[in-house]
Amino acid sequence: MSSPIPALLELRLPESWQAAPPELVGVPDASFVAVHAHPDGGFTANVTVDSAYRPDTATLAEIGDESVADLSTVTESLDVTSRHEIGSAEAPGLTQTLALTTVVNGVRRELTQSQVYLSLLDIHAPDRRMVVRLILTATTAQHDDVLEDFRDIVATVRPK
């Protein structure tokens, strides 16, 4: 789904997070990356942000399915453990949580991803839709510890 953010966004990071260059942390297609200050077993929890202009009629659930299909090509196992629609008709969103096993830097990892999809509509042309995707990736052991920070980040996302 990634493409350069077609509109400027702003967000705020909690104290234990810092911005990092996407290409240096292995996600060059991301528009923004933040990393947590305390790695777990050699894996650093991270938040990535990307977006795409989506003039098609795909629902957020279908876009979430696309992400699952893409991710399944680079994982040993992948399960969608939860999915919920959020927001309103004017500002719809979707959350999904994925449990996955993959190899990162030669080490097999049990990871959890929390993904949030936000649909931003142009108020002057509602058929122009941008979908912003925020993803928290953490070890399964650390996920619950950093999830509230991720929720705080998502709550601050605003168009500039």
mmCIF file of N, CA and C in Angstrom, residues 60-61 63-65 67-68 80-87 91-98 113-119 131-136 143 147 150-151 154-155:
data_model
loop_
_atom_site.group_PDB
_atom_site.id
_atom_site.type_symbol
_atom_site.label_atom_id
_atom_site.label_comp_id
_atom_site.label_asym_id
_atom_site.label_seq_id
_atom_site.Cartn_x
_atom_site.Cartn_y
_atom_site.Cartn_z
ATOM 1 N N LEU A 60 -11.929 -0.459 3.745
ATOM 2 C CA LEU A 60 -10.739 -0.544 4.589
ATOM 3 C C LEU A 60 -10.431 -2.000 4.944
ATOM 4 N N ALA A 61 -11.469 -2.830 5.102
ATOM 5 C CA ALA A 61 -11.238 -4.260 5.367
ATOM 6 C C ALA A 61 -10.526 -4.911 4.175
ATOM 7 N N ILE A 63 -8.561 -3.351 2.074
ATOM 8 C CA ILE A 63 -7.193 -2.821 2.086
ATOM 9 C C ILE A 63 -6.377 -3.541 3.167
ATOM 10 N N GLY A 64 -7.010 -3.808 4.313
ATOM 11 C CA GLY A 64 -6.350 -4.594 5.351
ATOM 12 C C GLY A 64 -6.006 -5.990 4.857
ATOM 13 N N ASP A 65 -6.911 -6.600 4.092
ATOM 14 C CA ASP A 65 -6.647 -7.919 3.505
ATOM 15 C C ASP A 65 -5.454 -7.866 2.554
ATOM 16 N N SER A 67 -2.882 -5.896 2.817
ATOM 17 C CA SER A 67 -1.683 -5.849 3.653
ATOM 18 C C SER A 67 -1.338 -7.228 4.201
ATOM 19 N N VAL A 68 -2.350 -7.977 4.625
ATOM 20 C CA VAL A 68 -2.131 -9.328 5.136
ATOM 21 C C VAL A 68 -1.543 -10.203 4.034
ATOM 22 N N VAL A 80 -4.537 -13.322 11.516
ATOM 23 C CA VAL A 80 -5.254 -12.119 11.926
ATOM 24 C C VAL A 80 -5.986 -12.489 13.211
ATOM 25 N N THR A 81 -5.587 -11.876 14.325
ATOM 26 C CA THR A 81 -6.175 -12.254 15.613
ATOM 27 C C THR A 81 -7.334 -11.359 16.020
ATOM 28 N N SER A 82 -7.433 -10.172 15.419
ATOM 29 C CA SER A 82 -8.599 -9.320 15.664
ATOM 30 C C SER A 82 -8.713 -8.292 14.554
ATOM 31 N N ARG A 83 -9.940 -7.832 14.362
ATOM 32 C CA ARG A 83 -10.202 -6.777 13.374
ATOM 33 C C ARG A 83 -11.464 -6.046 13.807
ATOM 34 N N HIS A 84 -11.380 -4.689 13.810
ATOM 35 C CA HIS A 84 -12.523 -3.884 14.237
ATOM 36 C C HIS A 84 -12.605 -2.622 13.398
ATOM 37 N N GLU A 85 -13.835 -2.278 13.009
ATOM 38 C CA GLU A 85 -14.050 -0.987 12.376
ATOM 39 C C GLU A 85 -14.136 0.055 13.473
ATOM 40 N N ILE A 86 -13.552 1.225 13.204
ATOM 41 C CA ILE A 86 -13.555 2.314 14.178
ATOM 42 C C ILE A 86 -13.986 3.592 13.479
ATOM 43 N N GLY A 87 -14.145 4.651 14.236
ATOM 44 C CA GLY A 87 -14.463 5.948 13.650
ATOM 45 C C GLY A 87 -15.929 6.079 13.309
ATOM 46 N N ALA A 91 -15.345 9.734 9.040
ATOM 47 C CA ALA A 91 -13.919 9.482 9.297
ATOM 48 C C ALA A 91 -13.734 8.018 9.687
ATOM 49 N N PRO A 92 -13.901 7.122 8.702
ATOM 50 C CA PRO A 92 -13.823 5.699 9.022
ATOM 51 C C PRO A 92 -12.390 5.227 9.267
ATOM 52 N N GLY A 93 -12.305 4.149 10.022
ATOM 53 C CA GLY A 93 -11.008 3.538 10.283
ATOM 54 C C GLY A 93 -11.165 2.050 10.511
ATOM 55 N N LEU A 94 -10.050 1.380 10.587
ATOM 56 C CA LEU A 94 -10.023 -0.062 10.808
ATOM 57 C C LEU A 94 -8.788 -0.377 11.630
ATOM 58 N N THR A 95 -8.937 -1.275 12.588
ATOM 59 C CA THR A 95 -7.772 -1.789 13.301
ATOM 60 C C THR A 95 -7.722 -3.292 13.082
ATOM 61 N N GLN A 96 -6.512 -3.807 12.987
ATOM 62 C CA GLN A 96 -6.352 -5.258 12.952
ATOM 63 C C GLN A 96 -5.049 -5.607 13.658
ATOM 64 N N THR A 97 -5.065 -6.764 14.292
ATOM 65 C CA THR A 97 -3.886 -7.253 14.995
ATOM 66 C C THR A 97 -3.472 -8.563 14.348
ATOM 67 N N LEU A 98 -2.167 -8.679 14.095
ATOM 68 C CA LEU A 98 -1.621 -9.849 13.425
ATOM 69 C C LEU A 98 -0.572 -10.505 14.309
ATOM 70 N N GLN A 113 1.792 -7.438 15.257
ATOM 71 C CA GLN A 113 1.587 -6.146 14.602
ATOM 72 C C GLN A 113 0.194 -5.647 14.918
ATOM 73 N N SER A 114 0.122 -4.384 15.300
ATOM 74 C CA SER A 114 -1.155 -3.691 15.386
ATOM 75 C C SER A 114 -1.180 -2.710 14.223
ATOM 76 N N GLN A 115 -2.202 -2.815 13.399
ATOM 77 C CA GLN A 115 -2.322 -1.955 12.228
ATOM 78 C C GLN A 115 -3.580 -1.105 12.359
ATOM 79 N N VAL A 116 -3.440 0.164 12.007
ATOM 80 C CA VAL A 116 -4.574 1.082 12.000
ATOM 81 C C VAL A 116 -4.629 1.730 10.625
ATOM 82 N N TYR A 117 -5.814 1.715 10.042
ATOM 83 C CA TYR A 117 -6.061 2.343 8.742
ATOM 84 C C TYR A 117 -7.032 3.485 8.960
ATOM 85 N N LEU A 118 -6.653 4.670 8.503
ATOM 86 C CA LEU A 118 -7.495 5.852 8.624
ATOM 87 C C LEU A 118 -7.798 6.365 7.227
ATOM 88 N N SER A 119 -9.054 6.600 6.961
ATOM 89 C CA SER A 119 -9.471 7.115 5.662
ATOM 90 C C SER A 119 -9.679 8.618 5.789
ATOM 91 N N VAL A 131 -5.678 6.888 2.253
ATOM 92 C CA VAL A 131 -5.690 5.954 3.363
ATOM 93 C C VAL A 131 -4.314 5.984 4.010
ATOM 94 N N VAL A 132 -4.307 6.297 5.293
ATOM 95 C CA VAL A 132 -3.076 6.321 6.080
ATOM 96 C C VAL A 132 -3.028 5.029 6.882
ATOM 97 N N ARG A 133 -1.863 4.372 6.846
ATOM 98 C CA ARG A 133 -1.677 3.128 7.601
ATOM 99 C C ARG A 133 -0.569 3.347 8.624
ATOM 100 N N LEU A 134 -0.880 3.068 9.871
ATOM 101 C CA LEU A 134 0.099 3.111 10.954
ATOM 102 C C LEU A 134 0.263 1.688 11.469
ATOM 103 N N ILE A 135 1.505 1.260 11.624
ATOM 104 C CA ILE A 135 1.764 -0.119 12.038
ATOM 105 C C ILE A 135 2.744 -0.128 13.203
ATOM 106 N N LEU A 136 2.335 -0.771 14.278
ATOM 107 C CA LEU A 136 3.228 -1.067 15.392
ATOM 108 C C LEU A 136 3.692 -2.502 15.226
ATOM 109 N N HIS A 143 4.722 -6.415 23.052
ATOM 110 C CA HIS A 143 3.610 -5.737 22.376
ATOM 111 C C HIS A 143 2.670 -5.020 23.346
ATOM 112 N N LEU A 147 1.747 -0.951 23.379
ATOM 113 C CA LEU A 147 0.485 -0.721 22.668
ATOM 114 C C LEU A 147 -0.161 0.610 23.043
ATOM 115 N N PHE A 150 1.393 3.357 21.179
ATOM 116 C CA PHE A 150 0.933 3.349 19.787
ATOM 117 C C PHE A 150 -0.436 4.013 19.684
ATOM 118 N N ARG A 151 -1.319 3.685 20.590
ATOM 119 C CA ARG A 151 -2.649 4.319 20.584
ATOM 120 C C ARG A 151 -2.528 5.828 20.747
ATOM 121 N N VAL A 154 -1.422 7.255 17.369
ATOM 122 C CA VAL A 154 -2.542 7.265 16.414
ATOM 123 C C VAL A 154 -3.500 8.409 16.739
ATOM 124 N N ALA A 155 -3.743 8.652 18.005
ATOM 125 C CA ALA A 155 -4.689 9.700 18.411
ATOM 126 C C ALA A 155 -4.217 11.097 18.024
#
